[in-house]
Coordinates of C-alpha atoms in Angstrom, one line a residue:
M5 CA 119.6 85.4 88.8
T6 CA 121.3 84.1 85.7
G7 CA 123.1 87.1 84.4
R8 CA 125.0 90.2 85.6
A9 CA 122.9 93.1 86.5
M10 CA 123.5 96.2 84.4
P11 CA 125.3 98.9 86.4
I12 CA 124.2 102.6 85.9
V13 CA 126.1 105.4 87.5
A14 CA 124.0 108.3 88.8
L15 CA 125.2 111.7 87.6
D16 CA 123.7 113.5 90.6
V17 CA 125.7 116.7 90.3
A18 CA 124.7 120.3 89.5
S19 CA 126.5 120.9 86.1
G20 CA 127.4 119.3 82.8
D21 CA 131.0 119.9 83.4
E22 CA 130.9 117.9 86.6
A23 CA 128.9 115.2 85.0
L24 CA 131.1 114.8 82.0
A25 CA 134.2 114.8 84.2
I26 CA 132.8 111.7 85.9
V27 CA 132.1 110.1 82.5
R28 CA 135.6 110.8 81.3
A29 CA 137.1 109.5 84.5
L30 CA 135.2 106.1 84.2
G31 CA 135.8 105.7 80.5
E32 CA 134.9 102.2 79.3
R33 CA 134.2 101.0 82.8
C34 CA 130.7 102.5 82.5
R35 CA 128.5 103.0 79.5
F36 CA 125.2 103.7 81.1
Y37 CA 124.3 106.9 83.1
K38 CA 121.4 108.3 85.1
V39 CA 120.4 111.8 84.6
G40 CA 118.1 113.0 87.4
S41 CA 116.2 116.1 88.3
E42 CA 119.2 118.3 89.5
L43 CA 121.3 117.7 86.4
F44 CA 118.4 117.9 83.9
V45 CA 117.1 121.2 85.3
S46 CA 120.6 122.6 85.1
E47 CA 121.5 121.4 81.6
G48 CA 118.4 120.3 79.9
P49 CA 118.4 117.9 76.8
R50 CA 121.9 118.8 75.8
I51 CA 123.4 116.6 78.6
I52 CA 121.6 113.7 77.2
R53 CA 122.9 114.5 73.7
A54 CA 126.3 114.8 75.0
L55 CA 126.3 111.5 76.7
R56 CA 124.8 109.7 73.7
D57 CA 126.6 111.5 70.9
E58 CA 130.1 112.3 72.4
F59 CA 130.5 109.3 74.6
G60 CA 128.2 106.6 73.1
A61 CA 126.6 106.0 76.5
D62 CA 123.0 104.9 77.2
V63 CA 120.9 107.2 79.3
F64 CA 118.4 106.5 82.1
L65 CA 116.3 109.7 82.6
D66 CA 115.0 109.6 86.1
L67 CA 112.5 112.4 86.4
K68 CA 109.6 110.4 87.8
F69 CA 106.8 111.8 85.8
H70 CA 103.5 112.0 87.7
D71 CA 100.6 113.9 86.1
I72 CA 97.4 113.4 84.0
P73 CA 97.8 110.8 81.2
N74 CA 98.0 113.2 78.3
T75 CA 100.7 115.4 80.0
V76 CA 102.8 112.4 80.9
A77 CA 102.4 110.9 77.5
G78 CA 103.8 114.2 76.0
A79 CA 106.8 114.3 78.3
V80 CA 107.6 110.6 77.7
R81 CA 107.3 111.1 73.9
S82 CA 109.8 114.0 74.1
A83 CA 112.2 112.0 76.2
A84 CA 112.1 109.0 73.9
A85 CA 112.8 111.3 71.0
L86 CA 116.1 112.3 72.7
G87 CA 117.1 108.6 72.6
V88 CA 116.9 107.8 76.3
R89 CA 116.9 104.0 77.0
L90 CA 115.1 104.1 80.3
L91 CA 112.8 106.6 82.0
T92 CA 110.7 106.8 85.2
V93 CA 107.1 107.5 86.0
H94 CA 105.4 107.1 89.4
A95 CA 103.6 103.8 89.5
S96 CA 101.1 105.4 91.8
G97 CA 99.9 107.6 89.0
G98 CA 97.2 105.1 88.0
R99 CA 96.7 102.5 85.2
A100 CA 95.6 105.1 82.5
M101 CA 98.8 107.2 83.2
L102 CA 101.0 104.2 83.0
E103 CA 99.5 102.9 79.9
A104 CA 99.8 106.3 78.2
A105 CA 103.5 106.4 79.2
R106 CA 104.2 102.9 77.8
E107 CA 102.4 103.8 74.5
A108 CA 104.2 107.1 74.2
A109 CA 107.7 105.5 74.8
G110 CA 107.6 103.4 71.7
T111 CA 109.8 100.3 71.3
E112 CA 113.3 101.7 72.0
C113 CA 112.6 103.3 75.4
G114 CA 111.7 101.2 78.6
V115 CA 109.3 102.8 81.1
L116 CA 110.0 102.0 84.8
G117 CA 107.4 102.6 87.4
V118 CA 108.7 104.0 90.7
T119 CA 107.1 102.1 93.6
V120 CA 108.4 103.2 97.1
L121 CA 111.4 105.5 97.4
T122 CA 114.4 104.0 99.2
S123 CA 114.4 107.0 101.6
F124 CA 111.2 105.5 103.2
D125 CA 110.9 102.8 105.9
D126 CA 107.7 101.3 107.0
A127 CA 106.9 104.0 109.6
S128 CA 107.6 107.0 107.5
L129 CA 105.7 105.5 104.5
A130 CA 102.6 104.9 106.8
R131 CA 102.8 108.5 108.0
S132 CA 103.3 109.9 104.5
W133 CA 100.4 108.0 102.9
G134 CA 98.1 108.1 105.9
R135 CA 97.6 104.4 106.3
R136 CA 98.5 102.5 109.5
G137 CA 100.1 99.2 109.3
L138 CA 101.4 99.8 105.8
S139 CA 104.4 97.6 104.8
I140 CA 106.9 98.7 102.2
E141 CA 106.9 95.1 100.6
G142 CA 103.2 95.0 100.3
E143 CA 103.0 98.5 98.6
V144 CA 105.8 97.6 96.3
L145 CA 104.1 94.5 95.2
R146 CA 100.7 96.3 94.8
L147 CA 102.3 98.9 92.6
A148 CA 104.4 96.3 90.7
G149 CA 101.1 94.7 89.8
E150 CA 99.8 98.0 88.3
A151 CA 103.0 98.4 86.3
A152 CA 102.9 94.8 85.1
E153 CA 99.2 95.1 84.0
A154 CA 100.0 98.4 82.1
G155 CA 102.8 96.6 80.3
L156 CA 105.7 98.6 81.6
H157 CA 109.3 97.4 81.2
G158 CA 110.1 97.3 84.8
I159 CA 109.9 98.9 88.2
V160 CA 112.1 100.8 90.6
C161 CA 112.3 99.2 94.1
G162 CA 114.6 98.7 97.0
G163 CA 117.0 95.9 97.0
N164 CA 115.3 94.1 99.8
D165 CA 112.0 94.1 97.8
A166 CA 113.5 92.9 94.5
A167 CA 113.3 89.2 95.4
A168 CA 109.6 89.4 96.1
V169 CA 109.0 91.2 92.8
A170 CA 111.0 88.7 90.9
A171 CA 109.1 85.8 92.6
A172 CA 105.8 87.4 91.7
Y173 CA 106.4 88.6 88.2
G174 CA 109.5 86.9 86.8
E175 CA 110.5 88.1 83.5
R176 CA 107.4 90.4 83.1
L177 CA 109.1 93.2 85.1
A178 CA 112.7 94.3 85.1
P179 CA 113.6 95.4 88.7
L180 CA 116.0 98.5 88.9
V181 CA 117.5 98.9 92.3
P182 CA 118.9 102.3 93.5
G183 CA 120.4 102.9 97.0
I184 CA 123.5 100.7 96.1
R185 CA 126.3 100.9 98.5
L186 CA 129.6 99.0 98.7
A187 CA 130.1 97.0 101.8
G188 CA 131.0 99.3 104.7
G189 CA 129.9 102.4 102.8
D190 CA 127.9 105.3 104.1
A191 CA 124.1 104.9 103.6
H192 CA 123.8 108.8 103.3
D193 CA 120.1 109.7 103.1
Q194 CA 118.9 106.2 102.1
R195 CA 117.2 103.9 104.7
R196 CA 117.1 100.7 102.5
V197 CA 120.4 100.1 101.0
V198 CA 122.2 96.9 99.6
T199 CA 125.4 95.9 98.0
P200 CA 125.6 95.4 94.2
R201 CA 126.0 91.6 94.7
A202 CA 123.0 91.4 97.0
A203 CA 120.8 93.4 94.7
Q204 CA 121.8 91.1 91.8
A205 CA 121.2 88.0 93.7
A206 CA 117.7 89.2 94.6
G207 CA 116.8 89.6 90.9
A208 CA 117.8 93.2 90.0
R209 CA 118.2 93.7 86.3
Y210 CA 119.7 97.1 86.8
V211 CA 121.6 98.6 89.8
V212 CA 122.2 102.3 90.2
L213 CA 125.5 103.5 91.8
G214 CA 125.6 107.1 93.1
R215 CA 128.0 108.3 95.8
A216 CA 129.5 104.8 96.2
V217 CA 131.3 105.6 92.9
T218 CA 131.0 109.4 92.3
A219 CA 132.2 110.4 95.8
A220 CA 135.0 108.0 95.9
S221 CA 138.5 109.3 96.0
D222 CA 139.4 107.0 93.1
Q223 CA 136.2 106.7 91.0
R224 CA 137.8 104.2 88.6
A225 CA 138.8 101.9 91.4
A226 CA 135.3 102.1 93.0
M227 CA 133.7 101.2 89.6
E228 CA 136.1 98.3 89.1
K229 CA 135.2 97.0 92.6
V230 CA 131.5 97.1 91.6
L231 CA 132.1 95.3 88.3
A232 CA 134.2 92.7 90.1
E233 CA 131.5 92.1 92.7
L234 CA 128.8 91.7 90.0
A235 CA 131.0 89.3 88.1
E236 CA 131.8 87.2 91.2
G237 CA 128.0 87.0 92.0
V238 CA 127.3 85.6 88.5
A239 CA 130.2 83.0 88.8
A240 CA 129.0 82.0 92.4
G241 CA 125.5 81.5 91.1
G242 CA 126.6 79.3 88.3
S243 CA 128.8 77.2 90.5
E244 CA 125.9 76.7 93.0
K245 CA 123.7 75.4 90.1
R246 CA 126.3 72.8 88.9

């Protein structure tokens, strides 16, 4: 990893007022926010407009579209028109759906294929998908291949899988890693969590911070800790190469 991963703070709250309070608290420490299902269903497109127009922030719209190609293309086209910078579709939706999403997104919006949710481990994934002996890394790489062939900007994967993706696809795919926790933090409902520095070292181009920042008693201090950790990781990587 030669550069710092881009930190994105997840606004996983129920109202626009709660979301914008977090944005105001973090100020210039974060200029990239994730809007997921809970907030988008509550507030709709106006929360995206508020983040972009009032705060000048970039938006990652994480709605994980998964439908027939034409329906997904329409949803992606509408999202891109709102000015979102990144959005998600399920990589398991098939090549035609992925290609339709990429074409509909245009040149200013990057489409990320969701591989295996970080709430899964090997056993629960095998049960859910009805395939014995299934491994998360194997499925992540298989779905990453689908995303790469469809020309997507990147994929969403766990931090423990990012290195394998980076080794296999290099600059063809930008890994986004959710489930980021600070050292000693609570994993909550995630089973595969990593620290910001570990995700960055593995090749993540984007890291998503949720409760590690938003549930902290001092959100600014938590964000500053994340930024410092990412910067230290870049410095350490550079010194190791010299």
